[in-house]
Short mmCIF file of C-alpha atoms and ligand atoms in Angstrom, two decimals:
data_model
loop_
_atom_site.label_atom_id
_atom_site.label_comp_id
_atom_site.label_asym_id
_atom_site.label_seq_id
_atom_site.Cartn_x
_atom_site.Cartn_y
_atom_site.Cartn_z
CA MET A 21 -19.60 -4.14 -11.19
CA ASN A 22 -17.32 -6.75 -11.48
CA GLN A 23 -14.10 -7.40 -9.97
CA ASN A 24 -12.81 -8.99 -13.13
CA THR A 25 -13.44 -6.42 -15.21
CA ASP A 26 -10.52 -3.73 -15.31
CA LEU A 27 -12.33 -0.25 -14.54
CA LEU A 28 -8.89 1.95 -15.37
CA THR A 29 -5.81 1.50 -17.69
CA LEU A 30 -2.22 2.51 -17.07
CA ARG A 31 -0.47 1.78 -20.85
CA SER A 32 3.49 2.60 -21.47
CA VAL A 33 2.57 5.63 -19.31
CA SER A 34 5.68 7.88 -19.00
CA LYS A 35 5.52 11.58 -17.47
CA SER A 36 8.62 14.26 -17.66
CA TYR A 37 8.49 17.52 -16.36
CA GLY A 38 11.12 18.77 -18.54
CA THR A 39 13.47 16.94 -19.59
CA VAL A 40 13.89 15.61 -16.37
CA PRO A 41 11.42 11.77 -16.51
CA VAL A 42 9.53 11.27 -13.50
CA LEU A 43 7.81 8.43 -13.74
CA HIS A 44 8.76 5.67 -16.60
CA ASP A 45 6.73 3.40 -18.68
CA ILE A 46 3.75 2.52 -16.14
CA ASP A 47 1.59 -0.23 -17.05
CA LEU A 48 -0.94 -0.62 -14.42
CA SER A 49 -4.84 -1.74 -14.70
CA ILE A 50 -7.42 -0.94 -11.88
CA LYS A 51 -10.35 -3.58 -11.18
CA ASP A 52 -13.87 -2.46 -11.31
CA GLY A 53 -14.48 -2.52 -7.02
CA GLU A 54 -11.33 -2.71 -5.84
CA PHE A 55 -9.34 -0.64 -3.42
CA LEU A 56 -5.90 -0.12 -4.71
CA THR A 57 -2.85 1.69 -2.64
CA VAL A 58 -0.02 2.99 -4.25
CA LEU A 59 2.83 2.54 -1.83
CA GLY A 60 6.43 3.66 -2.45
CA PRO A 61 9.07 6.32 -0.80
CA SER A 62 8.41 9.98 -1.60
CA GLY A 63 9.94 11.41 -4.05
CA SER A 64 8.92 7.81 -5.90
CA GLY A 65 5.96 8.92 -7.88
CA LYS A 66 2.71 7.93 -6.99
CA THR A 67 1.10 11.75 -6.27
CA THR A 68 1.88 12.50 -10.60
CA VAL A 69 -0.01 8.73 -11.06
CA LEU A 70 -3.61 10.29 -9.26
CA ARG A 71 -2.60 13.76 -11.20
CA LEU A 72 -2.56 11.97 -14.46
CA ILE A 73 -5.33 9.65 -13.68
CA GLY A 74 -7.70 12.96 -12.26
CA GLY A 75 -6.39 14.65 -15.49
CA LEU A 76 -4.56 17.59 -13.35
CA GLU A 77 -1.55 16.69 -15.66
CA PRO A 78 -1.02 15.33 -19.53
CA LEU A 79 1.06 12.10 -20.01
CA THR A 80 4.57 12.78 -21.53
CA ALA A 81 3.72 9.05 -23.05
CA GLY A 82 1.42 6.29 -23.28
CA GLU A 83 -2.15 6.11 -22.79
CA ILE A 84 -4.91 5.66 -19.70
CA ARG A 85 -8.43 3.92 -20.73
CA LEU A 86 -11.48 4.21 -18.81
CA ASP A 87 -14.03 1.09 -19.18
CA GLY A 88 -11.63 0.49 -22.46
CA GLN A 89 -11.94 3.61 -23.95
CA ASP A 90 -9.06 6.25 -24.39
CA ILE A 91 -9.46 9.04 -21.82
CA SER A 92 -5.59 10.11 -22.64
CA ARG A 93 -6.67 13.90 -23.22
CA MET A 94 -10.24 14.30 -21.41
CA PRO A 95 -10.59 17.26 -19.58
CA ILE A 96 -10.89 16.89 -15.98
CA ASN A 97 -14.54 18.54 -15.35
CA LYS A 98 -15.59 15.32 -17.95
CA ARG A 99 -13.81 12.53 -16.70
CA PRO A 100 -15.79 10.77 -14.32
CA PHE A 101 -13.53 10.31 -10.94
CA ASN A 102 -13.04 12.60 -7.19
CA THR A 103 -10.28 13.03 -5.01
CA VAL A 104 -9.79 13.40 -1.75
CA PHE A 105 -6.40 15.44 -0.76
CA GLN A 106 -4.51 15.06 1.75
CA ASP A 107 -5.16 19.33 3.16
CA TYR A 108 -9.45 18.10 2.94
CA ALA A 109 -9.44 20.99 0.66
CA LEU A 110 -12.53 22.22 2.43
CA PHE A 111 -14.72 26.10 1.59
CA PRO A 112 -14.41 27.37 5.20
CA HIS A 113 -16.72 30.12 4.33
CA MET A 114 -19.47 27.19 3.59
CA THR A 115 -21.36 25.03 5.60
CA VAL A 116 -20.85 20.91 5.78
CA SER A 117 -23.84 20.57 3.73
CA GLY A 118 -23.11 23.90 1.42
CA ASN A 119 -19.21 21.62 0.89
CA VAL A 120 -20.80 18.50 0.44
CA GLY A 121 -23.50 19.65 -2.28
CA TYR A 122 -21.30 22.17 -4.49
CA GLY A 123 -20.18 19.96 -6.56
CA LEU A 124 -24.09 19.08 -7.29
CA SER A 125 -24.97 23.05 -7.45
CA VAL A 126 -22.79 23.39 -9.90
CA ARG A 127 -24.00 21.22 -12.43
CA HIS A 128 -27.31 22.38 -11.63
CA MET A 129 -28.97 19.94 -10.15
CA LYS A 130 -32.09 20.61 -8.44
CA ARG A 131 -32.38 22.24 -4.92
CA LYS A 132 -34.95 19.13 -3.93
CA GLU A 133 -32.64 16.62 -5.05
CA ILE A 134 -29.35 18.24 -3.47
CA THR A 135 -30.93 18.78 -0.32
CA ARG A 136 -31.68 14.84 -0.18
CA ARG A 137 -28.51 13.16 -1.36
CA VAL A 138 -26.21 15.39 1.16
CA ALA A 139 -28.75 14.33 3.79
CA GLU A 140 -27.76 10.35 2.46
CA ALA A 141 -23.79 10.97 2.03
CA LEU A 142 -24.18 12.45 5.31
CA GLU A 143 -25.39 10.31 6.80
CA LEU A 144 -23.28 7.72 5.26
CA VAL A 145 -19.81 9.59 6.65
CA GLN A 146 -21.73 9.51 10.44
CA LEU A 147 -22.08 13.01 10.12
CA GLY A 148 -25.62 14.19 9.66
CA ARG A 149 -25.48 16.34 13.11
CA PHE A 150 -22.58 18.58 11.46
CA ALA A 151 -24.60 19.89 8.94
CA ASP A 152 -24.41 23.29 9.82
CA ARG A 153 -21.89 23.78 10.69
CA PHE A 154 -18.30 25.64 9.44
CA PRO A 155 -14.58 23.36 9.14
CA ALA A 156 -13.53 25.54 11.60
CA GLN A 157 -15.60 24.77 14.41
CA LEU A 158 -15.05 20.35 12.98
CA SER A 159 -11.31 18.46 14.29
CA GLY A 160 -9.73 16.94 12.30
CA GLY A 161 -11.41 13.93 11.39
CA GLN A 162 -14.47 15.12 10.81
CA ARG A 163 -13.50 17.98 8.59
CA GLN A 164 -11.85 14.27 7.07
CA ARG A 165 -14.88 12.52 6.77
CA VAL A 166 -16.86 15.86 4.81
CA ALA A 167 -14.00 14.78 2.28
CA LEU A 168 -14.85 11.81 1.70
CA ALA A 169 -18.85 12.83 1.34
CA ARG A 170 -18.04 15.21 -0.84
CA ALA A 171 -15.61 13.24 -3.43
CA LEU A 172 -18.46 10.25 -3.31
CA ILE A 173 -21.90 12.39 -3.72
CA CYS A 174 -21.08 12.53 -7.43
CA GLN A 175 -21.45 9.17 -7.13
CA PRO A 176 -17.58 9.03 -9.14
CA ARG A 177 -16.64 5.87 -10.94
CA LEU A 178 -13.36 5.94 -9.33
CA ILE A 179 -12.34 7.40 -6.05
CA LEU A 180 -8.66 9.14 -5.97
CA LEU A 181 -6.90 9.21 -2.54
CA ASP A 182 -3.77 11.08 -2.03
CA GLU A 183 -2.83 10.33 1.68
CA PRO A 184 -5.46 12.15 3.30
CA LEU A 185 -4.81 10.38 6.78
CA ALA A 186 -1.21 11.77 6.72
CA ALA A 187 -2.22 14.60 9.18
CA LEU A 188 -4.44 12.77 12.50
CA ASP A 189 -2.24 11.42 14.89
CA LEU A 190 -1.95 7.68 14.94
CA GLU A 191 -4.57 6.42 16.81
CA LEU A 192 -7.34 8.40 14.66
CA ARG A 193 -5.62 7.34 11.47
CA ARG A 194 -6.10 3.83 12.56
CA GLN A 195 -9.95 4.63 13.22
CA MET A 196 -10.14 6.36 9.71
CA GLN A 197 -8.64 3.67 8.27
CA GLU A 198 -11.30 0.93 9.37
CA PHE A 199 -14.39 3.86 8.69
CA LEU A 200 -12.79 4.25 5.06
CA LYS A 201 -12.39 0.62 4.31
CA SER A 202 -15.90 -0.01 5.16
CA ILE A 203 -16.88 2.47 3.51
CA GLN A 204 -15.49 1.07 0.15
CA ARG A 205 -16.85 -2.21 1.17
CA GLU A 206 -20.66 -0.83 1.20
CA ILE A 207 -20.54 1.18 -1.77
CA LYS A 208 -17.83 -0.65 -3.77
CA THR A 209 -16.83 1.84 -4.86
CA THR A 210 -13.41 1.25 -6.62
CA PHE A 211 -10.69 3.10 -4.33
CA LEU A 212 -7.05 4.38 -5.45
CA PHE A 213 -5.39 5.48 -2.15
CA VAL A 214 -1.54 6.75 -2.12
CA THR A 215 0.20 6.43 1.21
CA HIS A 216 4.40 5.77 2.12
CA ASP A 217 2.95 3.67 4.97
CA GLN A 218 3.23 0.58 4.63
CA GLU A 219 0.91 -1.25 7.58
CA GLU A 220 -1.93 1.81 6.06
CA ALA A 221 -1.19 -0.33 3.01
CA ILE A 222 -1.34 -4.18 3.99
CA GLY A 223 -4.56 -3.28 6.33
CA MET A 224 -6.34 -1.65 3.59
CA ALA A 225 -5.13 -2.53 0.42
CA ASP A 226 -7.01 -5.66 -2.19
CA ARG A 227 -3.91 -4.94 -3.70
CA ILE A 228 -0.46 -2.95 -3.44
CA CYS A 229 1.55 -1.33 -6.78
CA VAL A 230 5.04 -0.61 -4.59
CA MET A 231 6.81 2.16 -6.66
CA GLN A 232 10.18 3.15 -6.26
CA ALA A 233 12.18 5.81 -8.28
CA GLY A 234 8.99 6.27 -11.59
CA HIS A 235 8.66 2.48 -11.74
CA ILE A 236 6.14 0.04 -10.16
CA ARG A 237 8.16 -2.54 -8.98
CA GLN A 238 5.71 -4.97 -7.97
CA LEU A 239 1.46 -4.98 -8.26
CA GLY A 240 0.29 -7.68 -5.85
CA THR A 241 -2.28 -8.18 -2.99
CA PRO A 242 -0.29 -6.98 0.45
CA HIS A 243 0.28 -11.66 1.53
CA ASP A 244 2.10 -12.14 -1.61
CA LEU A 245 4.45 -9.05 -1.73
CA TYR A 246 4.79 -9.60 2.12
CA TYR A 247 5.89 -13.46 0.86
CA LYS A 248 6.82 -13.45 -2.43
CA PRO A 249 8.71 -9.77 -2.73
CA ASN A 250 10.24 -10.14 -6.78
CA CYS A 251 13.43 -8.18 -6.26
CA GLU A 252 15.89 -6.39 -3.62
CA PHE A 253 14.06 -2.86 -3.18
CA VAL A 254 10.76 -4.29 -2.40
CA ALA A 255 11.97 -7.14 0.23
CA ARG A 256 13.65 -4.19 2.21
CA PHE A 257 11.37 -2.06 1.44
CA PHE A 258 7.72 -3.97 2.69
CA GLY A 259 8.12 -5.59 6.21
CA GLU A 260 10.86 -6.29 8.12
CA ASN A 261 13.17 -9.00 6.65
CA ASN A 262 16.80 -10.51 7.23
CA LEU A 263 18.04 -10.40 4.03
CA VAL A 264 21.71 -13.48 3.11
CA PRO A 265 23.94 -12.65 0.23
CA GLY A 266 24.54 -15.81 -1.08
CA LYS A 267 25.31 -17.60 -5.09
CA LEU A 268 22.38 -19.76 -6.33
CA GLY A 269 22.40 -23.43 -6.09
CA PRO A 270 20.44 -25.73 -8.15
CA ALA A 271 16.64 -26.03 -8.32
CA GLN A 272 14.32 -28.92 -6.75
CA GLY A 273 11.36 -28.81 -7.52
CA GLU A 274 9.48 -26.48 -5.64
CA GLN A 275 12.91 -25.58 -3.95
CA ARG A 276 16.18 -23.42 -4.49
CA SER A 277 19.46 -23.66 -2.38
CA ILE A 278 21.75 -20.60 -2.39
CA GLU A 279 25.91 -20.74 -0.69
CA THR A 280 26.28 -18.31 1.69
CA ALA A 281 27.70 -17.13 4.59
CA LEU A 282 25.70 -19.07 6.58
CA GLY A 283 26.18 -22.43 5.11
CA ARG A 284 23.07 -23.63 2.11
CA LEU A 285 20.22 -22.34 3.14
CA VAL A 286 17.15 -23.84 1.08
CA CYS A 287 13.67 -21.21 0.05
CA SER A 288 10.63 -21.91 -1.37
CA ILE A 289 10.50 -20.04 -5.03
CA SER A 290 6.70 -21.62 -5.78
CA ASP A 291 5.09 -19.69 -7.72
CA GLN A 292 7.74 -17.61 -8.70
CA PRO A 293 9.29 -18.81 -12.92
CA HIS A 294 11.78 -16.22 -13.18
CA LEU A 295 13.92 -17.86 -9.88
CA LYS A 296 13.26 -20.88 -11.41
CA ALA A 297 14.66 -19.62 -14.83
CA ALA A 298 18.28 -18.13 -12.99
CA PRO A 299 21.26 -19.71 -13.99
CA ASP A 300 24.02 -21.27 -11.28
CA GLY A 301 25.96 -19.03 -9.44
CA ALA A 302 23.92 -16.27 -10.20
CA SER A 303 24.17 -13.64 -6.82
CA ALA A 304 20.89 -13.80 -4.89
CA PHE A 305 19.50 -13.38 -1.43
CA ALA A 306 18.11 -15.59 1.11
CA ALA A 307 15.23 -13.68 2.69
CA PHE A 308 13.39 -14.51 5.89
CA ARG A 309 11.37 -12.80 8.45
CA PRO A 310 12.15 -11.94 12.17
CA GLU A 311 8.86 -14.94 12.96
CA ALA A 312 10.06 -17.18 10.84
CA LEU A 313 13.21 -17.72 12.78
CA HIS A 314 13.81 -19.32 15.76
CA MET A 315 15.64 -21.64 18.23
CA ALA A 316 16.40 -24.86 16.40
CA ASP A 317 14.99 -28.01 18.60
CA ALA A 318 16.70 -31.38 17.95
CA THR A 319 13.58 -31.99 15.68
CA ASP A 320 14.29 -29.59 13.47
CA SER A 321 15.28 -29.98 9.93
CA GLY A 322 15.24 -26.74 8.43
CA ASN A 323 17.83 -24.35 7.75
CA SER A 324 19.95 -24.09 10.90
CA PHE A 325 23.26 -22.25 11.39
CA SER A 326 24.35 -20.95 14.98
CA GLY A 327 24.58 -17.28 16.06
CA THR A 328 24.99 -14.37 19.50
CA ILE A 329 22.49 -12.28 20.72
CA ALA A 330 23.73 -8.73 20.70
CA ASP A 331 20.77 -7.12 22.11
CA LEU A 332 16.98 -7.76 23.31
CA ALA A 333 14.55 -5.42 22.13
CA PHE A 334 11.14 -5.93 24.33
CA ALA A 335 8.07 -3.89 22.12
CA GLY A 336 4.94 -5.04 23.87
CA SER A 337 3.15 -8.21 22.28
CA SER A 338 6.91 -9.15 20.74
CA THR A 339 10.51 -9.27 21.87
CA VAL A 340 12.83 -8.67 18.93
CA ALA A 341 15.99 -10.13 18.98
CA THR A 342 19.72 -9.06 17.31
CA ILE A 343 21.73 -11.85 15.88
CA THR A 344 25.43 -11.61 15.02
CA THR A 345 26.19 -14.83 12.83
CA GLY A 346 28.17 -16.03 9.65
CA GLY A 347 31.54 -15.56 10.83
CA ASP A 348 33.65 -12.91 9.54
CA ALA A 349 31.09 -12.11 6.41
CA ALA A 350 29.62 -10.88 10.01
CA GLN A 351 25.15 -11.00 9.01
CA ARG A 352 23.02 -9.28 11.65
CA LEU A 353 19.99 -11.01 12.07
CA ARG A 354 16.51 -10.44 13.08
CA LEU A 355 14.67 -12.55 15.54
CA ARG A 356 10.62 -11.79 17.02
CA MET A 357 9.00 -14.13 19.30
CA PRO A 358 5.84 -13.27 21.35
CA SER A 359 6.21 -11.55 24.26
CA ARG A 360 6.53 -13.33 28.05
CA ILE A 361 5.29 -12.39 31.11
CA ASP A 362 8.16 -13.77 33.57
CA GLY A 363 11.43 -12.39 30.49
CA SER A 364 12.48 -13.72 27.06
CA VAL A 365 14.43 -17.02 26.69
CA LEU A 366 17.16 -15.66 25.40
CA LYS A 367 19.99 -14.11 27.25
CA SER A 368 22.44 -11.22 25.38
CA GLY A 369 25.97 -12.70 25.21
CA GLU A 370 24.04 -15.90 24.54
CA THR A 371 25.38 -18.06 21.58
CA VAL A 372 22.11 -20.80 20.02
CA SER A 373 21.41 -22.65 17.62
CA LEU A 374 18.32 -21.00 14.96
CA CYS A 375 16.46 -22.24 12.59
CA PHE A 376 13.86 -21.13 9.72
CA ALA A 377 11.96 -23.36 7.61
CA PRO A 378 12.17 -23.95 3.80
CA HIS A 379 9.22 -22.82 2.96
CA GLU A 380 9.43 -19.67 5.18
CA GLY A 381 12.17 -18.44 3.25
CA HIS A 382 12.34 -16.67 -0.50
CA LEU A 383 15.04 -15.63 -3.06
CA VAL A 384 15.29 -13.27 -4.84
CA LEU A 385 18.13 -11.91 -7.45
CA ALA A 386 20.24 -9.36 -5.95
N1 LIG B 233 5.70 19.93 -10.90
C1 LIG B 233 6.47 19.62 -10.78
N2 LIG B 233 8.05 19.57 -11.28
C2 LIG B 233 8.85 19.38 -11.39
N3 LIG B 233 9.21 18.09 -11.09
C3 LIG B 233 7.77 17.62 -10.68
C4 LIG B 233 6.44 18.71 -10.23
N4 LIG B 233 6.47 17.86 -9.45
C5 LIG B 233 6.44 16.27 -9.15
N5 LIG B 233 8.25 16.40 -9.27
C6 LIG B 233 9.10 15.85 -8.81
O1 LIG B 233 8.84 14.16 -9.17
C7 LIG B 233 8.87 12.99 -8.78
C8 LIG B 233 7.60 12.15 -8.03
O2 LIG B 233 7.01 13.44 -7.54
P1 LIG B 233 5.88 12.71 -6.87
O3 LIG B 233 4.67 13.62 -6.00
O4 LIG B 233 4.88 12.50 -7.89
O5 LIG B 233 5.97 11.78 -5.71
P2 LIG B 233 5.20 11.17 -4.31
O6 LIG B 233 5.87 9.94 -4.45
O7 LIG B 233 4.40 11.63 -4.50
O8 LIG B 233 5.43 11.85 -3.15
P3 LIG B 233 5.28 12.47 -1.41
O9 LIG B 233 5.67 10.73 -1.12
O10 LIG B 233 6.87 13.20 -0.80
O11 LIG B 233 3.81 12.18 -1.25
C9 LIG B 233 10.09 14.00 -7.43
O12 LIG B 233 11.25 14.37 -7.86
C10 LIG B 233 8.99 15.08 -7.58
O13 LIG B 233 10.36 15.98 -7.38
MG1 LIG B 234 2.20 12.69 -2.73
#
């Protein structure tokens, strides 16, 4: 296992059902040993990507390479991958052991070896005590762990997981997220994990691939996607964001200005060559996170403007203010601050001076 080598590569992969295209020219490399999450809204093509890799569907165009070898036409049972589905797909008439060992028994492995490996896999998912139960006698989280053990036991090069936690309630889902991540760290098998839940993606992934309408919009670490979204879709889809439209001004080093209804704002463009290269006057957005916006004081030299508090919402650890600003070209912005036991320092209806630092703002082209 070497995290710097590519395990699997999709090159110019397209897929159509009949005449309807659902994936367009996908390029994607999955590194050996990484936890890669595919994130996107419903219908964006996430499951289709998994089905093509798993060999459940033929490609319309392009190729899939494993360790550099073209496997585009390799039959499903020859591919060293295993899939964990959302509905677990366990055999109801088989015990937990039977389910987990099934993949090995169809390969005619010796009984003794199967028993040993089943025990090992059940230990890994902490289900040793449940070996003789039937799926109907297990909770949702336990069934999910059986499905995982069944995928792990074949020692695949890659595990494909299609929204495996979607059927679980929130608390159990959080526990399973941590559990899956810790198992992946322990066994260092490559995971390709599909979800439409961005918090899940942020918490689990080494890298996230954001899809929309059959296209990959951005591939990067959770941190990159959060702080350097490369397009309006990712800026809006990935976490809460304030987007203020405007026209680009000149670049100065690692920063660039933008003329907006809030005045001239200055934002970071570091490591984003496409923003350095964009012409003056191009349509773009200044983007800044609700937690980057704060009340300005005399020492602030950042981007400042005034706004009126339209609403305050207590959300437990934080409080979110909705702010109207920008005069005729009215903008609604969000400001998130830590909650205080003695109530918010802001009052509804109040007009305040607000600010965000240039290094906490970024630009996206419209
Ligand atoms: N067998 C099929 N025949 C025709 N169209 C299909 C087929 N399977 C999927 N599609 C279409 O392909 C597109 C992508 O579907 P896909 O299942 O990959 O989306 P998804 O991102 O996994 O969505 P979800 O989050 O709802 O699971 C959708 O528009 C879907 O209707
Ligand atoms: Mg799907």
